[in-house]
Short mmCIF file of C-alpha atoms and ligand atoms in Angstrom, two decimals:
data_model
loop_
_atom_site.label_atom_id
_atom_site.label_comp_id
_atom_site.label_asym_id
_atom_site.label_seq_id
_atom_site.Cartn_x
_atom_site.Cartn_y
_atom_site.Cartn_z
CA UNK A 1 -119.66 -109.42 16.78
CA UNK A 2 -121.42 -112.89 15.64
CA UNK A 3 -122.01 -114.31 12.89
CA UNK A 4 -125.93 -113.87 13.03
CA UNK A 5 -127.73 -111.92 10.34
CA UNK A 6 -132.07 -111.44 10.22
CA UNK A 7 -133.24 -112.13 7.38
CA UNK A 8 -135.74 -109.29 7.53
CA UNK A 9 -137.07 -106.34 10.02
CA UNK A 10 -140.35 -104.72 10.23
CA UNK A 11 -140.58 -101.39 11.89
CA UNK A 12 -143.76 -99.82 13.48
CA UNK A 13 -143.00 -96.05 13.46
CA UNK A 14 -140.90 -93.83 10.98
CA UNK A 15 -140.44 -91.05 14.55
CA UNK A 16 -136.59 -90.84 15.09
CA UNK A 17 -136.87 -93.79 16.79
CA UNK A 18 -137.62 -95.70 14.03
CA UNK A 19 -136.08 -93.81 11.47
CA UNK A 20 -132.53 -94.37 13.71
CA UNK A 21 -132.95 -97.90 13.84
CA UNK A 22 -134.05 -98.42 10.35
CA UNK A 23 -131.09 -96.70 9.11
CA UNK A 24 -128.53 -98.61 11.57
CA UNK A 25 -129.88 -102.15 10.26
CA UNK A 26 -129.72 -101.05 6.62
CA UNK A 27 -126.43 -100.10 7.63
CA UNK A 28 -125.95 -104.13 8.69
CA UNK A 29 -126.92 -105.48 5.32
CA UNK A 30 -130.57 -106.21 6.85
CA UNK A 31 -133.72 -105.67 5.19
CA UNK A 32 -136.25 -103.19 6.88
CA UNK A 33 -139.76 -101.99 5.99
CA UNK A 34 -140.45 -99.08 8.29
CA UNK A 35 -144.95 -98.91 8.46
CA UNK A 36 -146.32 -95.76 9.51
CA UNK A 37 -149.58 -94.00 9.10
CA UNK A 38 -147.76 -90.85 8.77
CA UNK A 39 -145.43 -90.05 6.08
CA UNK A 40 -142.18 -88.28 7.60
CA UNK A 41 -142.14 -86.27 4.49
CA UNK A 42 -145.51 -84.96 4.38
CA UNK A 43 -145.66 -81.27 5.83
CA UNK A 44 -148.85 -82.53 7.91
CA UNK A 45 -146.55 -84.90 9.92
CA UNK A 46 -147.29 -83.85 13.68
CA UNK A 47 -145.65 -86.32 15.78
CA UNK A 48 -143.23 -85.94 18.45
CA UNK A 49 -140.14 -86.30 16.82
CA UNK A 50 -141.75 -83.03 15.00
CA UNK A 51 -142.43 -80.72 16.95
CA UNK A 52 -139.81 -81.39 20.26
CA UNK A 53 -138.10 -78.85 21.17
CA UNK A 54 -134.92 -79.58 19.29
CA UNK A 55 -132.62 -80.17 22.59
CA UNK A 56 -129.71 -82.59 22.10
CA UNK A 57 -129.33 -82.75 26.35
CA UNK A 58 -126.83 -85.63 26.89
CA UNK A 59 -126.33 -83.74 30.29
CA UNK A 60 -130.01 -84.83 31.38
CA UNK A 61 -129.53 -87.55 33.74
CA UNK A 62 -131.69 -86.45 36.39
CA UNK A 63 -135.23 -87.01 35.50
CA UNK A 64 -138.75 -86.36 37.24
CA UNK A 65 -138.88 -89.27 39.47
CA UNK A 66 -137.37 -86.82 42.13
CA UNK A 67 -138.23 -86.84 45.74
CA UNK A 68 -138.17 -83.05 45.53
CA UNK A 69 -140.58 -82.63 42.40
CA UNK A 70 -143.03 -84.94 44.07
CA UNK A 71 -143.20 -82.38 46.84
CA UNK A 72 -143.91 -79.76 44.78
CA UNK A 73 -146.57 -81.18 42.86
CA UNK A 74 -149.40 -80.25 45.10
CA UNK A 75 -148.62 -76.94 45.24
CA UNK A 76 -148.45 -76.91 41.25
CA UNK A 77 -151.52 -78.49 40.89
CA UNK A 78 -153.54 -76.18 42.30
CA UNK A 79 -151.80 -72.81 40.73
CA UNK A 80 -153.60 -72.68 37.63
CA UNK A 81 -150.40 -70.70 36.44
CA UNK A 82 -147.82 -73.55 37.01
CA UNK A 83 -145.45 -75.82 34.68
CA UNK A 84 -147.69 -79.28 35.89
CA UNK A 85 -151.54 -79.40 34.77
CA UNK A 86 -153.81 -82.03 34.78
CA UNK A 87 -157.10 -83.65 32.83
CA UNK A 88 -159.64 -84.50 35.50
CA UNK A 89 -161.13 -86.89 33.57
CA UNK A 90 -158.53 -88.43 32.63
CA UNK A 91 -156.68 -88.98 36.28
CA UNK A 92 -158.88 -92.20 36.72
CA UNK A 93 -157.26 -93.85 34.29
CA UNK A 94 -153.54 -92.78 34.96
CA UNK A 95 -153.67 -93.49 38.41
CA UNK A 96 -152.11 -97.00 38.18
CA UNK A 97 -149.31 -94.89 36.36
CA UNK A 98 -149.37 -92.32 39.00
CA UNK A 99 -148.99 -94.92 41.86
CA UNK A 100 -145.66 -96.53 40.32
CA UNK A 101 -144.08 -92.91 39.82
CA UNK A 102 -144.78 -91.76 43.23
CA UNK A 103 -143.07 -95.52 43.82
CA UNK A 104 -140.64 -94.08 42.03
CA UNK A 105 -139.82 -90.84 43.78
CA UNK A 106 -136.89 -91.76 45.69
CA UNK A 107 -133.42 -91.43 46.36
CA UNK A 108 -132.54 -94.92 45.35
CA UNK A 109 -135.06 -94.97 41.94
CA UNK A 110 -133.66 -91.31 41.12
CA UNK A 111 -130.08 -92.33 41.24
CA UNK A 112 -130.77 -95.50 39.26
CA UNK A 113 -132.98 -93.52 36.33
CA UNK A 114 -129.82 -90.86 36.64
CA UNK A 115 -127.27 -93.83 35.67
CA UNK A 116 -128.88 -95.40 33.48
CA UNK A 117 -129.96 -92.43 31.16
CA UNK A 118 -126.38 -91.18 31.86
CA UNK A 119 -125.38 -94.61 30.07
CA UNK A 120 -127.25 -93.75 27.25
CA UNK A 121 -126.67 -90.08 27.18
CA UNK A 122 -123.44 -89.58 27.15
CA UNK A 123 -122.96 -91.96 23.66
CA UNK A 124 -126.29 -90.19 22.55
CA UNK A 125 -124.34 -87.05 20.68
CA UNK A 126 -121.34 -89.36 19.06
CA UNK A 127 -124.04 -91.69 17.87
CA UNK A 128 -125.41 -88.61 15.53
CA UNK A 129 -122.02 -87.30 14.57
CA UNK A 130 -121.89 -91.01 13.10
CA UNK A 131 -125.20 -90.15 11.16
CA UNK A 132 -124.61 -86.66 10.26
CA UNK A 133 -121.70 -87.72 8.09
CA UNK A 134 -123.78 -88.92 5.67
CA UNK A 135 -126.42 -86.11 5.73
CA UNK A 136 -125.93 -82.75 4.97
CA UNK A 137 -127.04 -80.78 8.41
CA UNK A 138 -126.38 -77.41 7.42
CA UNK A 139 -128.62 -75.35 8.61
CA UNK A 140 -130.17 -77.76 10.69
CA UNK A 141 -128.10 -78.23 13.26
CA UNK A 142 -126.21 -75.52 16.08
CA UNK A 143 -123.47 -76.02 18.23
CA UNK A 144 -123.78 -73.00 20.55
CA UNK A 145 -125.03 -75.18 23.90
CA UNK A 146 -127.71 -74.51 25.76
CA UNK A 147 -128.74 -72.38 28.78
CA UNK A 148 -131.09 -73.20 31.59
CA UNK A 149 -132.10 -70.32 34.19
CA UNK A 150 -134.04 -69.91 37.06
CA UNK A 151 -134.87 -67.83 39.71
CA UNK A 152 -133.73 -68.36 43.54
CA UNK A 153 -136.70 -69.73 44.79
CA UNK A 154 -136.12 -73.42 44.25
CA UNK A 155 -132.16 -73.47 44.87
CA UNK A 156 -132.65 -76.39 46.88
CA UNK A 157 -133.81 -78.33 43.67
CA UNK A 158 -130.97 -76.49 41.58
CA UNK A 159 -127.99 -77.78 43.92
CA UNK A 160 -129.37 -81.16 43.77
CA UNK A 161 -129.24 -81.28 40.05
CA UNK A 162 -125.80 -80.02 39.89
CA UNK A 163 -124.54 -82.67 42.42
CA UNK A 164 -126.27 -85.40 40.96
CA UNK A 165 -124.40 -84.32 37.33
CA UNK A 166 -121.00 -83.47 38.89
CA UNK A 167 -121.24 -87.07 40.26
CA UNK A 168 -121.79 -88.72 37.37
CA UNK A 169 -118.91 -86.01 35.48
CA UNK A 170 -121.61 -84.07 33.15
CA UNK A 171 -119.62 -81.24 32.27
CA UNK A 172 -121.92 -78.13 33.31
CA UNK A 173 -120.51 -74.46 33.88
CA UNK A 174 -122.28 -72.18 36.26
CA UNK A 175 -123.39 -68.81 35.27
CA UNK A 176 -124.28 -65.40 37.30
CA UNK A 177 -127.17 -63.39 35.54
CA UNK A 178 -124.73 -60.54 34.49
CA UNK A 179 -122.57 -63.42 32.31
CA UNK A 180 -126.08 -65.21 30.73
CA UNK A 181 -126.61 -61.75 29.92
CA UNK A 182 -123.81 -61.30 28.05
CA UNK A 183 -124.75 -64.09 25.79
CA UNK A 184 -128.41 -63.13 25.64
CA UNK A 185 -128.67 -59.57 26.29
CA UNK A 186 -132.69 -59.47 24.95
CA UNK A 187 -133.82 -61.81 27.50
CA UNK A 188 -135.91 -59.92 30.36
CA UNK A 189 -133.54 -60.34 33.41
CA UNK A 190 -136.04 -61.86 35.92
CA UNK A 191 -133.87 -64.85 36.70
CA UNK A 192 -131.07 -64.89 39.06
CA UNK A 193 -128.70 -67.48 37.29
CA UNK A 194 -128.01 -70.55 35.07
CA UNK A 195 -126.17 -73.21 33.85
CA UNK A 196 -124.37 -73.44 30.41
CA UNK A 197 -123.73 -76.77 28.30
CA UNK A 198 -121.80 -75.49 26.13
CA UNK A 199 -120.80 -78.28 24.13
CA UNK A 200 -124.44 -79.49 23.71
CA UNK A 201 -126.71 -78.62 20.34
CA UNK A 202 -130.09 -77.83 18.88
CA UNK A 203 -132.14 -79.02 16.10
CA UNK A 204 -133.08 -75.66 13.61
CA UNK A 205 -135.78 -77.84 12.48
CA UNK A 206 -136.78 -81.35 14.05
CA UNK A 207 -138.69 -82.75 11.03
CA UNK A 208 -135.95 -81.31 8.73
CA UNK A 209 -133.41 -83.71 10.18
CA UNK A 210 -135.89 -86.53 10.53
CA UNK A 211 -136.93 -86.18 7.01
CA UNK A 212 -133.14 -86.04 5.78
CA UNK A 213 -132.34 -89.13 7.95
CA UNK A 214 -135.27 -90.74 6.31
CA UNK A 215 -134.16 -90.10 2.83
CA UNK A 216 -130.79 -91.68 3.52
CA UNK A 217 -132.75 -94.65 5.10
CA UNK A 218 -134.32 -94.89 1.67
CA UNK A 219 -131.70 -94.17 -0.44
CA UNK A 220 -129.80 -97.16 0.98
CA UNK A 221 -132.22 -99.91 -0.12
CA UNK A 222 -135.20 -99.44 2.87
CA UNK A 223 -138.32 -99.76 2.01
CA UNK A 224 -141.91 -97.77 3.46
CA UNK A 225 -145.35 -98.38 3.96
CA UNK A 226 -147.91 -95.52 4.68
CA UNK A 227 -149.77 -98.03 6.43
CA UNK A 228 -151.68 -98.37 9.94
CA UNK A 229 -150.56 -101.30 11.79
CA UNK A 230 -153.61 -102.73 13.78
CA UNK A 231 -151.92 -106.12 14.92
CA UNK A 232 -148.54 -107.65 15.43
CA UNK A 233 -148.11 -111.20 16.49
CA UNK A 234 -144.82 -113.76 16.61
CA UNK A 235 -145.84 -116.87 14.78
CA UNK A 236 -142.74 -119.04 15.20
CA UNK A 237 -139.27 -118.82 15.96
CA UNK A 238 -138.25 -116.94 12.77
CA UNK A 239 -141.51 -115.47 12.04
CA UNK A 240 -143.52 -112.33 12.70
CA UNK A 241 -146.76 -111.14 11.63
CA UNK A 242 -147.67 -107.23 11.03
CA UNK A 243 -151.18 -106.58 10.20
CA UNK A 244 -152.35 -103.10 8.53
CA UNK A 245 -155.55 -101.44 7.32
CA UNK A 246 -154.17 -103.10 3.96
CA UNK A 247 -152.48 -106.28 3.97
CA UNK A 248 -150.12 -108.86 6.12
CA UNK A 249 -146.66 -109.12 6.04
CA UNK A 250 -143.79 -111.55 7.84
CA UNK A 251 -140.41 -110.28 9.01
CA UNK A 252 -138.00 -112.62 11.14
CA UNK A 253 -138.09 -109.96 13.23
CA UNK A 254 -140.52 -106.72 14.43
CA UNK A 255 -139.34 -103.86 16.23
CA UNK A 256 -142.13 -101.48 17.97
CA UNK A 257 -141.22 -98.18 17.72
CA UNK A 258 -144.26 -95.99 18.10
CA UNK A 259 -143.98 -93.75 20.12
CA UNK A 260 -146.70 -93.51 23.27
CA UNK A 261 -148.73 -95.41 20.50
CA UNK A 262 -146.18 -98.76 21.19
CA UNK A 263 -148.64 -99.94 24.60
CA UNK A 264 -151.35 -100.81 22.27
CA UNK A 265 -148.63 -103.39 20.78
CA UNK A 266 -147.16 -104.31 23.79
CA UNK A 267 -150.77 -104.88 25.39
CA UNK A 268 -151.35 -107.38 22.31
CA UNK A 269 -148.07 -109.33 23.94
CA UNK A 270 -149.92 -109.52 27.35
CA UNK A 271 -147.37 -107.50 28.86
CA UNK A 272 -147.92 -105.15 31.50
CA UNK A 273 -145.87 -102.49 30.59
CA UNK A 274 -147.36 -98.76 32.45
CA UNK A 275 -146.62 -96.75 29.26
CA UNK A 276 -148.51 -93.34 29.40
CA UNK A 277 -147.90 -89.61 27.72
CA UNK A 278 -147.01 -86.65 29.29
CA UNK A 279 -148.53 -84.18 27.08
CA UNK A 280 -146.38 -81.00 25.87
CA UNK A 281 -147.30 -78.10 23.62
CA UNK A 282 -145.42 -75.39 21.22
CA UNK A 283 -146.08 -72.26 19.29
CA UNK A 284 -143.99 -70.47 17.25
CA UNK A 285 -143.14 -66.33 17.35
CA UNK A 286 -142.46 -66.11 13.69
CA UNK A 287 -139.24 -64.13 12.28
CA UNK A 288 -138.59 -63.60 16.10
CA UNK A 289 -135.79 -66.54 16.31
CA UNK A 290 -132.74 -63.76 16.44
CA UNK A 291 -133.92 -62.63 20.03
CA UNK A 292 -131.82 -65.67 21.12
CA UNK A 293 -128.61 -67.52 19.59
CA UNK A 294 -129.43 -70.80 21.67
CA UNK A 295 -132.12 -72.14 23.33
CA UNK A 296 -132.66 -70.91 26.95
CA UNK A 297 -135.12 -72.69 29.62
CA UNK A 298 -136.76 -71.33 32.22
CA UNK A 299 -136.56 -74.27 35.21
CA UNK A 300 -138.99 -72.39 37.50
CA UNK A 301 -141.66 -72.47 34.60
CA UNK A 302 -141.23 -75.52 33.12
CA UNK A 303 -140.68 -73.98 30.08
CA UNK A 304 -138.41 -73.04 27.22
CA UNK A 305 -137.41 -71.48 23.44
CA UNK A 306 -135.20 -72.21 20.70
CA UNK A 307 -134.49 -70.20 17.81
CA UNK A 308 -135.62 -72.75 14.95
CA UNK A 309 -136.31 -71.82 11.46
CA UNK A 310 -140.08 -71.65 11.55
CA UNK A 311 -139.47 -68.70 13.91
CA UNK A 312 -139.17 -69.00 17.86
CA UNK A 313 -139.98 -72.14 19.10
CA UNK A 314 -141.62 -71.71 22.60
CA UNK A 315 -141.99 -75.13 24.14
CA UNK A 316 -143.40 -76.24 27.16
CA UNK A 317 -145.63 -77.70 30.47
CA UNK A 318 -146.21 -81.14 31.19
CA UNK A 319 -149.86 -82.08 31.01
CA UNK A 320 -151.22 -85.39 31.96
CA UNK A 321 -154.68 -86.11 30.38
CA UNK A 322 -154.31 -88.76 27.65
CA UNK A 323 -154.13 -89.36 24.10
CA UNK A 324 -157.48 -88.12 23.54
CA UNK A 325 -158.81 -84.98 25.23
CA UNK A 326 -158.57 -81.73 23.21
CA UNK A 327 -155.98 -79.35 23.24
CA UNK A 328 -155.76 -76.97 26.98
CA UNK A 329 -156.16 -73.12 25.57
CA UNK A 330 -154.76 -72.97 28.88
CA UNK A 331 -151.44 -74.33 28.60
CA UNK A 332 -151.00 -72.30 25.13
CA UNK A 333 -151.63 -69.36 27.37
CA UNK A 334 -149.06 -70.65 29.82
CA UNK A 335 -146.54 -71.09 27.19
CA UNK A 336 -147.69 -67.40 25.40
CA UNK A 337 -147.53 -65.68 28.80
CA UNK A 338 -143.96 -67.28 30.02
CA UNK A 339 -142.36 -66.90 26.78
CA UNK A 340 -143.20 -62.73 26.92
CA UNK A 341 -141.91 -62.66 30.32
CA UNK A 342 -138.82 -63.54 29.56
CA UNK A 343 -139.17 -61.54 25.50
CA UNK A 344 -140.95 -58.79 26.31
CA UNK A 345 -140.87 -57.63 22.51
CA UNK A 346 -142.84 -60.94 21.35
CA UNK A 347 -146.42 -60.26 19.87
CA UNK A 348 -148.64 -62.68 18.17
CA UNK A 349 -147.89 -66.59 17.63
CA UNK A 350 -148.27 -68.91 15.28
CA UNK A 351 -149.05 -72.72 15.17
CA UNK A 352 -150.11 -74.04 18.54
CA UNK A 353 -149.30 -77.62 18.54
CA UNK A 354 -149.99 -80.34 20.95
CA UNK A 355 -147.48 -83.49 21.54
CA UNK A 356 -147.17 -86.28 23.26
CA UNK A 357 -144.30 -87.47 25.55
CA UNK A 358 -144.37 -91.20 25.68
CA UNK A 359 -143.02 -91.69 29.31
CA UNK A 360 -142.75 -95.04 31.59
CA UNK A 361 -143.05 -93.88 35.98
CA UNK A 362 -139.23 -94.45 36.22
CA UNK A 363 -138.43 -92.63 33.22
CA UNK A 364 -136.54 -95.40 31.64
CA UNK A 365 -137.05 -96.26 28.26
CA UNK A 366 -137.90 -99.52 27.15
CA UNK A 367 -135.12 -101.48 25.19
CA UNK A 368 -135.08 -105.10 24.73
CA UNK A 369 -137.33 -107.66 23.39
CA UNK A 370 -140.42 -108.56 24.18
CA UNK A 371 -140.45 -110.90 27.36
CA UNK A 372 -143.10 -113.52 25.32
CA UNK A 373 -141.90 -112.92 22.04
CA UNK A 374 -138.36 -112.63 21.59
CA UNK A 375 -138.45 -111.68 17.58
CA UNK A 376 -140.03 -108.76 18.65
CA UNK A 377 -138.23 -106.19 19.70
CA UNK A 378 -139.45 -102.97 22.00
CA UNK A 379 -137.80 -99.21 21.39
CA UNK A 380 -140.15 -96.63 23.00
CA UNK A 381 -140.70 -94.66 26.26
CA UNK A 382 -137.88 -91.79 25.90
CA UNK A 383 -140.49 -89.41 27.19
CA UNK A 384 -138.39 -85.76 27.43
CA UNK A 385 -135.21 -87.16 25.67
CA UNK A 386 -136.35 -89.04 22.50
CA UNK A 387 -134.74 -86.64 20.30
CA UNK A 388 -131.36 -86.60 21.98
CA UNK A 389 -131.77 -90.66 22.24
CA UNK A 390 -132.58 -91.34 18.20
CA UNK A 391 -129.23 -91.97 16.81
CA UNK A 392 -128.22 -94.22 20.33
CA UNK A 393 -131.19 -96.06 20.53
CA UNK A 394 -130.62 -97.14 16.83
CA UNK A 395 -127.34 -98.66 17.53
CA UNK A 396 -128.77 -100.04 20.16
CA UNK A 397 -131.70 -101.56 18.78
CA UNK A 398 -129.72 -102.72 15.98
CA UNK A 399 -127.32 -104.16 17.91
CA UNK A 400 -130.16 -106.48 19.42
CA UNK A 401 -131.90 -107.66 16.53
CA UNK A 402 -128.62 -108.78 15.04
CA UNK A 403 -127.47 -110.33 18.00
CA UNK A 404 -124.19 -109.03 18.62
CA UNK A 405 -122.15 -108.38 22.06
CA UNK A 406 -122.09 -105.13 24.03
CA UNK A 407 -120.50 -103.57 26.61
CA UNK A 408 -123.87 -102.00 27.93
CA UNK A 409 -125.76 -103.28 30.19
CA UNK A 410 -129.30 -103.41 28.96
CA UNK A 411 -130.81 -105.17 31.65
CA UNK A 412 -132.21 -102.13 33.18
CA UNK A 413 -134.44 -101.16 30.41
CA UNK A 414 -136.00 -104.19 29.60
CA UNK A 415 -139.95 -104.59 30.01
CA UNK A 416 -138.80 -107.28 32.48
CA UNK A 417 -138.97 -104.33 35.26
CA UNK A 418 -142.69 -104.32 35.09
CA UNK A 419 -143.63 -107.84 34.68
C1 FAD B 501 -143.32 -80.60 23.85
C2 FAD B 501 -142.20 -81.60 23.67
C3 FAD B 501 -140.88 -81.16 23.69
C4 FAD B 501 -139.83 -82.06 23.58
N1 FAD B 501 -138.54 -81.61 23.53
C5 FAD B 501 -137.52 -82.49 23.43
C6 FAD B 501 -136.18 -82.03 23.35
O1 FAD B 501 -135.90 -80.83 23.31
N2 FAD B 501 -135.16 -82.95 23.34
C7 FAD B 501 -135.43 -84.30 23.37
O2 FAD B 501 -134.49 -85.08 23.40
N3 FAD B 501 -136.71 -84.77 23.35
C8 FAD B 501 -137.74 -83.90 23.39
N4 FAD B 501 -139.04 -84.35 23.40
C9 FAD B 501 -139.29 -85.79 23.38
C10 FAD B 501 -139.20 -86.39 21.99
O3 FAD B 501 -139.82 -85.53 21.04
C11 FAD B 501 -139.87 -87.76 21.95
O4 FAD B 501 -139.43 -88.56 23.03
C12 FAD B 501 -139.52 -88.48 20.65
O5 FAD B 501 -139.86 -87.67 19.54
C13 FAD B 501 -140.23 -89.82 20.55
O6 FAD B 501 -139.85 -90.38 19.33
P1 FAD B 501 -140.50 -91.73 18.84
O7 FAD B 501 -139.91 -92.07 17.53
O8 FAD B 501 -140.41 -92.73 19.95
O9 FAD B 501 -142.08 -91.40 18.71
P2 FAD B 501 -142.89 -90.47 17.72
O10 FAD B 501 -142.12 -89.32 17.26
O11 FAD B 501 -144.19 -90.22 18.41
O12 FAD B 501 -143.13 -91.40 16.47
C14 FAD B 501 -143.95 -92.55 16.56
C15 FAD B 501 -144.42 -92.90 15.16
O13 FAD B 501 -145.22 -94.07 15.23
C16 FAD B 501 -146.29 -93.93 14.30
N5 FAD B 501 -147.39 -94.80 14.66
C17 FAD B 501 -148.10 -94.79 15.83
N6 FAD B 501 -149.05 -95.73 15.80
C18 FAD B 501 -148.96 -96.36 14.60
C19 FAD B 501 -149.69 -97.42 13.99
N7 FAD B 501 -150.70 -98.04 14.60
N8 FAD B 501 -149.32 -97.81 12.74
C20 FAD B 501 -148.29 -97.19 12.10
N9 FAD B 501 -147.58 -96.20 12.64
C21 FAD B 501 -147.90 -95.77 13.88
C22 FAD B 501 -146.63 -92.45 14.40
O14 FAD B 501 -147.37 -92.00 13.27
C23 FAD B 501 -145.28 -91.81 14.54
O15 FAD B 501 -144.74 -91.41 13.31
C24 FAD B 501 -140.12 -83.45 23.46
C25 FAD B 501 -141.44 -83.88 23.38
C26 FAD B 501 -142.48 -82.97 23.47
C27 FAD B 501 -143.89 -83.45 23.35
#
């Protein structure tokens, strides 16, 4: 560790990005002011780290930039009952996107994304333990693992996932119908097996446990702004400029942690960086979280549930059609329709909710700092794993702005990869 301390940190984003990495530097002895135009405790906060779907997955190396997947997506696209939908009007815009993730869809690109998020990963779940400490969880938090299930139709896709994991020693036990079963006995048994992580957890309430990690951040001597950051800008060496609706302030150092929202900041830079959303939705089957004791995904639909404490979370699709179209009635359906396949005794839901993955076409986050600016400092991109990758991303990030030594090697998630 040097000897190096900033002086001073602003944050874009109070998401668990932010949150983790404002809490971390406090931790340091440096000053942070988090800005957001949300307030993490006000009950209308509706970002991603809200309304996720609670996995901690350090076991999910493989992402979608999968040789296999990319075969499958025409024949998803045009079954307007599938896991993958799109927004015509907004494929124009993504196609530059598209184009680098079908780049992406290799053998050589999957195995890269696999190690590096298995880099990540597999600190992601000691990093929290560090945090939850501090915070009192109960309630929030369950250890019972989590199962994913499917049916035999896409077994090539199934063994490729559990080679690509038992090469990289992700601890994963297999599991015939009859034994899921016996762990879930309401679940409709149209699958034909699944895998168990058992040693893996779920959030009973996302914003509970960003709201808690918040407060400590406060407690500890950070400082908030409900503000809307419009610019961002590195006047000197020691000196960075945020800009909001409000006022200016100057930081030694800026960290952009804003979710899908970070390319507007990034594009400020004049760097290239392809960031996009995938889009995801949720609705909850109130008092209906007992039908399972864990969350349970169904691979062949793209889909899953966790038993939270606003009810049964069903979660789901991937969507790609912006930042601004409206909500798909569709893909509520989708989610409403797969979740009482597998429930049969679910009725009416509650709270549809629309969310937005922010995801790069290698599915790498980016870490590092800015390639123009080095005082500021980039944390976004964790498209499906942003949850699990709060706590380790803010040891991470911290770790950078203070300027200390690691053993990681960072190199492949800089912005560097796209400029
Ligand atoms: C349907 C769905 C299910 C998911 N399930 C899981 C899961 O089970 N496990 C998992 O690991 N991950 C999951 N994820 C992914 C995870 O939720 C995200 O990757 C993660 O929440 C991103 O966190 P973040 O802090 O980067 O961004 P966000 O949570 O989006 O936070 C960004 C913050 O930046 C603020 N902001 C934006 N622009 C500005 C501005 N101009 N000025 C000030 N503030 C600004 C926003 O208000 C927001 O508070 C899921 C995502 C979705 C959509």
């Amino acid at each position: 560790m040097g000897n190096y301390k900033c002086s001073s940190v602003g944050i874009i984003g109070s998401g668990i990005q932010g949150v983790c990495i404002g809490l971390s530097l406090i931790k340091k002895g440096i000053p942070v002011t988090i800005f957001d135009k949300n307030d993490p405790n006000n009950s209308n906060y509706k970002m991603a780290s809200y309304g996720n779907a609670g996995h901690f997955s350090p076991y999910a190396i493989l992402q979608f930039n999968r040789p296999d997947i990319l075969y499958d997506v025409p024949k998803m696209l045009f079954s307007s009952y599938g896991p993958l939908a799109l927004k015509w009007n907004y494929i124009p815009k993504m196609l530059p996107w598209i184009f680098k993730y079908v780049k992406n869809c290799n053998k050589t690109s999957m195995m890269h994304t696999a190690k590096y998020m298995n880099q990540i990963l597999s600190l992601s779940l000691d990093a929290y333990e560090e945090i939850f400490k501090d915070i009192n969880i109960s309630g929030l938090v369950e250890k019972k693992g989590i199962f994913y299930i499917w049916t035999n139709q896409n077994l090539k896709s199934r063994n490729l996932e559990i080679d690509i994991r038992n090469k990289f020693g992700v601890k994963q036990k297999l599991m015939s119908k009859e034994q899921i079963l016996d762990m879930e006995p309401n679940l409709n048994p149209v699958f034909d097996a699944g895998v168990y992580y058992e040693d893996s957890m779920h959030a009973r309430d996302p914003h509970g446990i960003l709201k808690k990690i918040f407060d400590l951040f406060m407690k500890s001597g950070g400082k908030f702004k409900n503000e809307s950051v419009s610019e961002i800008k590195q006047i000197s060496d020691n000196n960075t400029e945020i800009t909001t609706h409000k006022n200016k302030y100057n930081f030694e150092k800026t960290v952009i942690a804003s979710g899908v929202f970070s390319k507007k900041f990034s594009d400020q830079l004049d760097e290239k960086i392809p960031l996009d959303t995938e889009r995801g939705y949720h609705v909850h089957f109130k008092n209906m979280e007992n039908l399972i004791s864990r969350p349970v995904i169904f691979l062949d639909r793209g889909f899953g549930m966790t038993p939270m404490n606003q009810g049964l979370r069903a979660v789901g699709t991937v969507e790609l059609g912006g930042l601004k179209n409206p909500p798909s009635k569709k893909r509520i359906e989708y989610i409403i329709n797969c979740a009482k396949e597998l429930l049969p005794q679910l009725k009416t839901h509650d709270d549809e909710w629309l969310g937005f993955r922010p995801t790069l076409p290698d599915f790498l986050p980016v870490l590092g700092p800015s390639l123009k600016n080095k005082n500021i400092i980039y944390a976004f991109g964790h498209h499906h794993l942003g949850w699990t990758l709060g706590a380790i991303t803010g040891k991470i990030i911290s770790g950078i702005v203070a300027e200390e030594n690691t053993n990681l090697d960072l190199i492949p998630y800089s912005s560097e990869r796209f400029n």
